[in-house]
Short mmCIF file of C-alpha atoms and ligand atoms in Angstrom, two decimals:
data_model
loop_
_atom_site.label_atom_id
_atom_site.label_comp_id
_atom_site.label_asym_id
_atom_site.label_seq_id
_atom_site.Cartn_x
_atom_site.Cartn_y
_atom_site.Cartn_z
CA MET L 91 -10.42 41.92 -29.51
CA PRO L 92 -9.70 38.58 -27.77
CA VAL L 93 -12.48 35.93 -28.71
CA PRO L 94 -14.28 35.08 -25.67
CA VAL L 95 -13.84 31.48 -24.66
CA PRO L 96 -17.21 29.82 -23.61
CA ALA L 97 -16.99 28.66 -20.09
CA PRO L 98 -16.91 24.66 -20.03
CA ILE L 99 -19.82 22.80 -18.51
CA THR L 100 -18.84 21.82 -15.01
CA TYR L 101 -19.70 18.27 -13.89
CA THR L 102 -19.52 16.34 -10.80
CA PRO L 103 -18.22 12.56 -10.72
CA VAL L 104 -20.91 10.32 -9.42
CA PRO L 105 -19.99 9.27 -5.86
CA ILE L 106 -18.86 5.66 -5.49
CA VAL L 107 -19.39 3.72 -2.23
CA GLU L 108 -18.67 0.06 -1.28
CA ALA L 109 -21.66 -1.79 -0.46
CA LYS L 110 -20.11 -3.20 2.83
CA ASN L 111 -19.88 0.62 3.98
CA LEU L 112 -23.48 1.44 3.04
CA SER L 113 -26.29 0.99 5.44
CA GLU L 114 -29.94 1.18 4.66
CA SER L 115 -30.17 4.36 6.51
CA THR L 116 -27.19 6.11 4.77
CA PHE L 117 -28.75 5.04 1.33
CA ARG L 118 -32.16 6.47 2.54
CA LEU L 119 -30.91 9.80 3.87
CA LYS L 120 -28.18 10.42 1.26
CA TYR L 121 -29.13 8.97 -1.93
CA ARG L 122 -32.59 7.62 -2.17
CA SER L 123 -34.51 10.16 -4.50
CA ARG L 124 -31.66 12.73 -4.00
CA LYS L 125 -28.64 11.80 -6.16
CA PRO L 126 -27.00 9.05 -8.08
CA VAL L 127 -24.46 6.74 -6.59
CA VAL L 128 -22.32 3.95 -7.75
CA ILE L 129 -22.39 0.92 -5.33
CA ARG L 130 -19.50 -1.56 -5.59
CA GLY L 131 -19.25 -5.11 -4.08
CA ILE L 132 -22.82 -6.37 -5.00
CA VAL L 133 -22.54 -7.19 -8.66
CA PRO L 134 -20.12 -9.96 -9.75
CA SER L 135 -17.40 -8.39 -12.06
CA ASP L 136 -16.45 -11.79 -13.80
CA LEU L 137 -19.53 -12.36 -16.17
CA TRP L 138 -17.71 -11.51 -19.39
CA PHE L 139 -16.86 -15.03 -20.21
CA LYS L 140 -20.30 -16.18 -19.53
CA GLN L 141 -21.93 -13.75 -21.93
CA GLU L 142 -22.35 -16.46 -24.58
CA ASP L 143 -24.00 -18.79 -22.19
CA ILE L 144 -26.24 -15.99 -21.00
CA ILE L 145 -27.48 -14.98 -24.50
CA LYS L 146 -28.23 -18.61 -25.55
CA LYS L 147 -30.61 -18.59 -22.42
CA LEU L 148 -32.60 -15.84 -23.75
CA LYS L 149 -36.15 -16.64 -24.72
CA THR L 150 -37.29 -13.95 -27.19
CA PRO L 151 -34.32 -11.59 -27.72
CA THR L 152 -34.82 -8.59 -30.05
CA VAL L 153 -31.94 -6.85 -31.67
CA MET L 154 -32.49 -3.10 -32.47
CA ILE L 155 -30.75 -1.49 -35.42
CA ALA L 156 -30.91 2.42 -35.24
CA HIS L 157 -31.80 4.35 -38.30
CA ASP L 158 -28.87 6.82 -37.48
CA ASN L 159 -26.59 4.14 -36.34
CA ALA L 160 -26.35 5.68 -32.91
CA ASN L 161 -29.34 6.54 -30.84
CA PHE L 162 -31.65 3.69 -29.86
CA ILE L 163 -35.04 5.01 -28.83
CA ASP L 164 -37.63 2.18 -28.67
CA ASN L 165 -39.90 3.46 -31.35
CA ASP L 166 -40.33 2.34 -35.03
CA LYS L 167 -39.48 5.96 -36.37
CA TYR L 168 -35.77 5.57 -34.86
CA VAL L 169 -35.05 1.74 -34.95
CA SER L 170 -35.76 -1.32 -36.86
CA LYS L 171 -36.21 -4.57 -34.86
CA ARG L 172 -35.54 -8.23 -35.58
CA SER L 173 -35.88 -11.29 -33.48
CA ALA L 174 -32.46 -12.72 -32.81
CA GLU L 175 -32.65 -16.35 -31.86
CA ASP L 176 -29.26 -16.96 -33.68
CA ILE L 177 -27.36 -13.85 -32.53
CA THR L 178 -23.92 -14.27 -30.86
CA VAL L 179 -21.88 -12.09 -28.71
CA ALA L 180 -19.40 -11.80 -31.53
CA ASP L 181 -22.05 -10.43 -33.99
CA ILE L 182 -22.72 -7.62 -31.40
CA ALA L 183 -19.16 -7.02 -30.56
CA GLN L 184 -18.04 -7.00 -34.05
CA ALA L 185 -20.88 -4.84 -35.45
CA SER L 186 -18.66 -1.88 -34.55
CA SER L 187 -19.40 1.48 -36.01
CA LYS L 188 -20.83 0.16 -39.38
CA GLN L 189 -23.85 -1.25 -38.03
CA ARG L 190 -24.45 -1.00 -34.31
CA LEU L 191 -26.77 -3.52 -32.69
CA TYR L 192 -28.53 -3.27 -29.33
CA LEU L 193 -30.05 -6.48 -27.94
CA ARG L 194 -32.72 -6.00 -25.13
CA SER L 195 -34.43 -8.95 -23.39
CA ILE L 196 -36.01 -10.12 -20.28
CA VAL L 197 -33.65 -11.60 -17.80
CA PRO L 198 -33.53 -15.26 -17.43
CA GLU L 199 -34.23 -16.37 -13.88
CA ASP L 200 -30.70 -18.21 -13.42
CA VAL L 201 -29.01 -14.96 -14.47
CA LYS L 202 -31.17 -12.95 -12.12
CA ASP L 203 -30.11 -15.40 -9.19
CA GLY L 204 -26.34 -14.42 -9.70
CA LEU L 205 -26.70 -10.78 -9.57
CA GLY L 206 -26.56 -10.13 -5.73
CA LEU L 207 -30.20 -8.66 -5.81
CA PRO L 208 -30.86 -9.78 -2.19
CA LEU L 209 -28.03 -7.38 -0.91
CA LEU L 210 -29.45 -4.55 -3.09
CA GLN L 211 -32.98 -5.24 -1.74
CA GLU L 212 -31.62 -4.81 1.89
CA ILE L 213 -29.61 -1.53 1.34
CA ALA L 214 -32.46 0.01 -0.66
CA ASN L 215 -35.05 -1.53 1.55
CA VAL L 216 -37.34 -2.64 -1.23
CA GLY L 217 -40.10 -5.02 -0.86
CA SER L 218 -39.93 -6.32 -4.43
CA PHE L 219 -38.30 -5.11 -7.61
CA LYS L 220 -40.43 -4.58 -10.91
CA ASP L 221 -39.59 -8.05 -12.25
CA ASP L 222 -41.55 -7.42 -15.52
CA LEU L 223 -39.45 -4.25 -16.26
CA MET L 224 -36.04 -5.84 -15.59
CA ARG L 225 -34.13 -5.92 -18.60
CA LEU L 226 -30.83 -7.27 -19.95
CA TRP L 227 -29.02 -5.05 -22.47
CA LEU L 228 -26.20 -6.17 -24.81
CA SER L 229 -24.79 -3.37 -27.01
CA SER L 230 -22.13 -2.57 -29.50
CA ALA L 231 -19.58 0.17 -28.76
CA GLY L 232 -21.21 3.46 -29.48
CA CYS L 233 -24.82 2.63 -29.03
CA ILE L 234 -26.48 5.54 -27.08
CA THR L 235 -29.86 5.60 -25.18
CA PRO L 236 -30.58 9.37 -25.51
CA LEU L 237 -31.40 11.59 -22.55
CA HIS L 238 -34.70 10.77 -20.76
CA TYR L 239 -36.00 10.16 -17.31
CA ASP L 240 -37.96 7.18 -15.69
CA ARG L 241 -40.57 7.24 -13.26
CA CYS L 242 -39.12 4.33 -11.13
CA HIS L 243 -36.13 4.11 -8.91
CA GLY L 244 -33.62 2.71 -11.28
CA THR L 245 -30.41 0.64 -10.89
CA LEU L 246 -28.02 -0.58 -13.85
CA LEU L 247 -25.75 -3.47 -13.05
CA GLN L 248 -22.75 -3.26 -15.27
CA LEU L 249 -21.58 -6.89 -15.94
CA ALA L 250 -19.15 -6.53 -18.61
CA GLY L 251 -17.71 -3.72 -20.84
CA THR L 252 -18.09 -0.09 -20.01
CA LYS L 253 -21.07 2.60 -20.16
CA ARG L 254 -20.82 6.29 -19.62
CA PHE L 255 -23.91 7.91 -17.88
CA VAL L 256 -24.47 11.66 -17.91
CA ILE L 257 -27.19 12.44 -15.37
CA PHE L 258 -29.16 15.59 -14.35
CA SER L 259 -31.57 16.12 -11.62
CA GLY L 260 -35.06 17.24 -12.32
CA ASP L 261 -34.09 20.85 -11.43
CA ASP L 262 -32.39 21.12 -14.72
CA THR L 263 -35.49 20.04 -16.76
CA ARG L 264 -35.98 23.50 -18.38
CA GLN L 265 -32.47 23.44 -19.69
CA LEU L 266 -32.65 19.92 -21.07
CA TYR L 267 -34.85 20.53 -24.26
CA PRO L 268 -37.66 18.04 -23.18
CA CYS L 269 -39.90 17.05 -25.95
CA ASP L 270 -43.33 18.79 -25.83
CA GLY L 271 -45.50 15.88 -26.32
CA LEU L 272 -45.86 16.33 -30.01
CA ASN L 273 -42.27 16.14 -31.16
CA GLY L 274 -41.70 13.22 -28.72
CA PRO L 275 -42.77 12.06 -25.10
CA THR L 276 -42.26 14.58 -22.30
CA HIS L 277 -39.85 12.21 -20.54
CA ALA L 278 -37.46 12.47 -23.54
CA SER L 279 -35.02 15.27 -24.66
CA ARG L 280 -34.08 16.44 -27.90
CA ALA L 281 -30.49 16.90 -26.93
CA ARG L 282 -27.99 14.48 -28.23
CA TYR L 283 -24.31 13.37 -27.96
CA ILE L 284 -23.86 15.06 -24.55
CA GLY L 285 -21.59 12.24 -22.81
CA ARG L 286 -19.55 12.08 -26.09
CA HIS L 287 -18.21 15.54 -25.59
CA LEU L 288 -18.99 16.50 -21.96
CA ASP L 289 -15.44 16.24 -20.63
CA THR L 290 -13.39 16.80 -23.88
CA GLN L 291 -15.21 19.35 -26.17
CA PRO L 292 -18.08 20.97 -24.30
CA SER L 293 -18.12 23.82 -26.64
CA THR L 294 -19.48 21.27 -29.28
CA ILE L 295 -22.41 20.64 -27.04
CA LEU L 296 -23.03 24.21 -26.24
CA GLN L 297 -23.16 25.39 -29.87
CA GLN L 298 -26.08 23.13 -30.38
CA TRP L 299 -27.75 22.99 -26.88
CA PRO L 300 -26.61 26.30 -25.33
CA LYS L 301 -28.95 25.99 -22.24
CA LEU L 302 -26.75 23.14 -21.06
CA ARG L 303 -24.41 25.79 -19.83
CA ASP L 304 -26.76 26.32 -16.86
CA THR L 305 -27.09 22.69 -15.70
CA ASP L 306 -25.07 20.59 -13.12
CA PRO L 307 -24.53 17.19 -14.65
CA TRP L 308 -23.15 14.19 -13.08
CA LEU L 309 -20.78 11.93 -15.08
CA VAL L 310 -19.61 8.36 -14.58
CA ASP L 311 -17.91 5.65 -16.56
CA LEU L 312 -19.24 2.41 -15.32
CA GLN L 313 -16.90 -0.54 -14.90
CA PRO L 314 -17.80 -4.27 -14.73
CA GLY L 315 -19.05 -4.80 -11.35
CA ASP L 316 -20.45 -1.39 -10.80
CA LEU L 317 -24.26 -0.84 -9.75
CA LEU L 318 -25.49 2.65 -10.49
CA TYR L 319 -28.54 3.96 -8.81
CA THR L 320 -30.57 6.73 -10.54
CA PRO L 321 -33.50 8.52 -8.72
CA PRO L 322 -36.88 8.68 -10.25
CA GLY L 323 -37.14 11.78 -12.65
CA PHE L 324 -33.43 12.24 -13.08
CA TRP L 325 -32.47 12.65 -16.65
CA HIS L 326 -29.80 10.19 -17.93
CA GLU L 327 -27.96 9.62 -21.28
CA VAL L 328 -26.32 6.18 -21.67
CA THR L 329 -23.34 5.66 -24.08
CA SER L 330 -21.79 2.13 -24.46
CA THR L 331 -18.14 3.07 -24.56
CA SER L 332 -17.17 -0.53 -25.38
CA VAL L 333 -19.22 -3.68 -26.21
CA SER L 334 -21.27 -3.83 -23.01
CA LEU L 335 -23.60 -6.20 -21.01
CA SER L 336 -25.98 -4.58 -18.48
CA VAL L 337 -28.98 -5.43 -16.38
CA THR L 338 -31.33 -2.83 -15.25
CA VAL L 339 -33.37 -3.54 -12.00
CA PRO L 340 -36.21 -0.84 -11.32
CA TRP L 341 -38.60 -0.52 -8.33
CA ASP L 342 -41.60 1.52 -7.86
CA MET L 343 -41.78 4.93 -5.80
CA THR L 344 -43.84 4.54 -2.65
CA ALA L 345 -47.20 6.27 -2.40
CA GLN L 346 -45.61 9.03 -0.26
CA GLU L 347 -43.00 9.54 -2.97
CA ILE L 348 -45.59 9.74 -5.76
CA ALA L 349 -47.61 12.25 -3.76
CA CYS L 350 -44.59 14.71 -3.91
CA VAL L 351 -43.11 14.10 -7.29
CA PRO L 352 -41.44 17.20 -8.95
CA ALA L 353 -43.52 19.41 -11.16
CA HIS L 354 -41.76 17.96 -14.35
CA MET L 355 -43.07 14.53 -13.64
CA ALA L 356 -46.62 15.55 -13.00
CA PHE L 357 -47.77 14.76 -16.76
O1 AKG S 9 -28.13 1.17 -20.72
C1 AKG S 9 -28.84 1.75 -21.45
O2 AKG S 9 -28.61 2.00 -22.81
C2 AKG S 9 -30.17 2.50 -21.01
C3 AKG S 9 -30.49 2.27 -19.55
C4 AKG S 9 -31.47 3.15 -18.94
O3 AKG S 9 -31.94 4.05 -19.58
C5 AKG S 9 -31.92 3.07 -17.64
O4 AKG S 9 -31.15 2.48 -16.80
O5 AKG S 9 -32.89 3.67 -17.40
#
């Protein structure tokens, strides 16, 4: 009897558009709350050499160390934290697989000024971004932010290095092993290492998380200068595929959007 070969998980590449070809109305009708998109031509792609300058400007940087050395969940159960006034980019880059480090911080004003945010504001037609939730993320290769969703419109600006995102719409929620509120918050999933195997060894994922067979993920490997938009309620897992520097810039849903959130976001 031939052994049945499991069907692979099919995935769709996240569409990529140039900012100069993206009007406010196209963003609104095609992408806003509907699907992820990479926008190129907003974010400067030459900030690698400035990283050391950038982290010297950080006021109260915190470095996280994951107990399993891979999955960074902002919770004492999974990570320890230390303040990191003395950290250098080399400390993070060379941490490698022995002890990965993930630095998170608020974004210094002059770094914010160089990010091209006025153009994003125009395309997304946003009154103001959520300044208090903007974050700078500097990670060793191999750091993972496990699968979860946010209640804001989210953008991640990839400033240096590379990151892999796997993204699912809220329609896939039942297949994504969401926590039940007791074993973790309901906006987080128990599934792990999806991005690591999605394109190469999907059977590894399916053995552990068989329901993923019935999902429709998007996949993207972000390069410096890419800006990724992720709609509210869309699940995403983020893997740093090299040492990586990113900034996240969220904005609130409108009252109208909040009034019709999908069921999985109601709690
Ligand atoms: O870059 C990361 O590790 C996580 C970013 C994230 O979860 C987000 O953009 O919402």
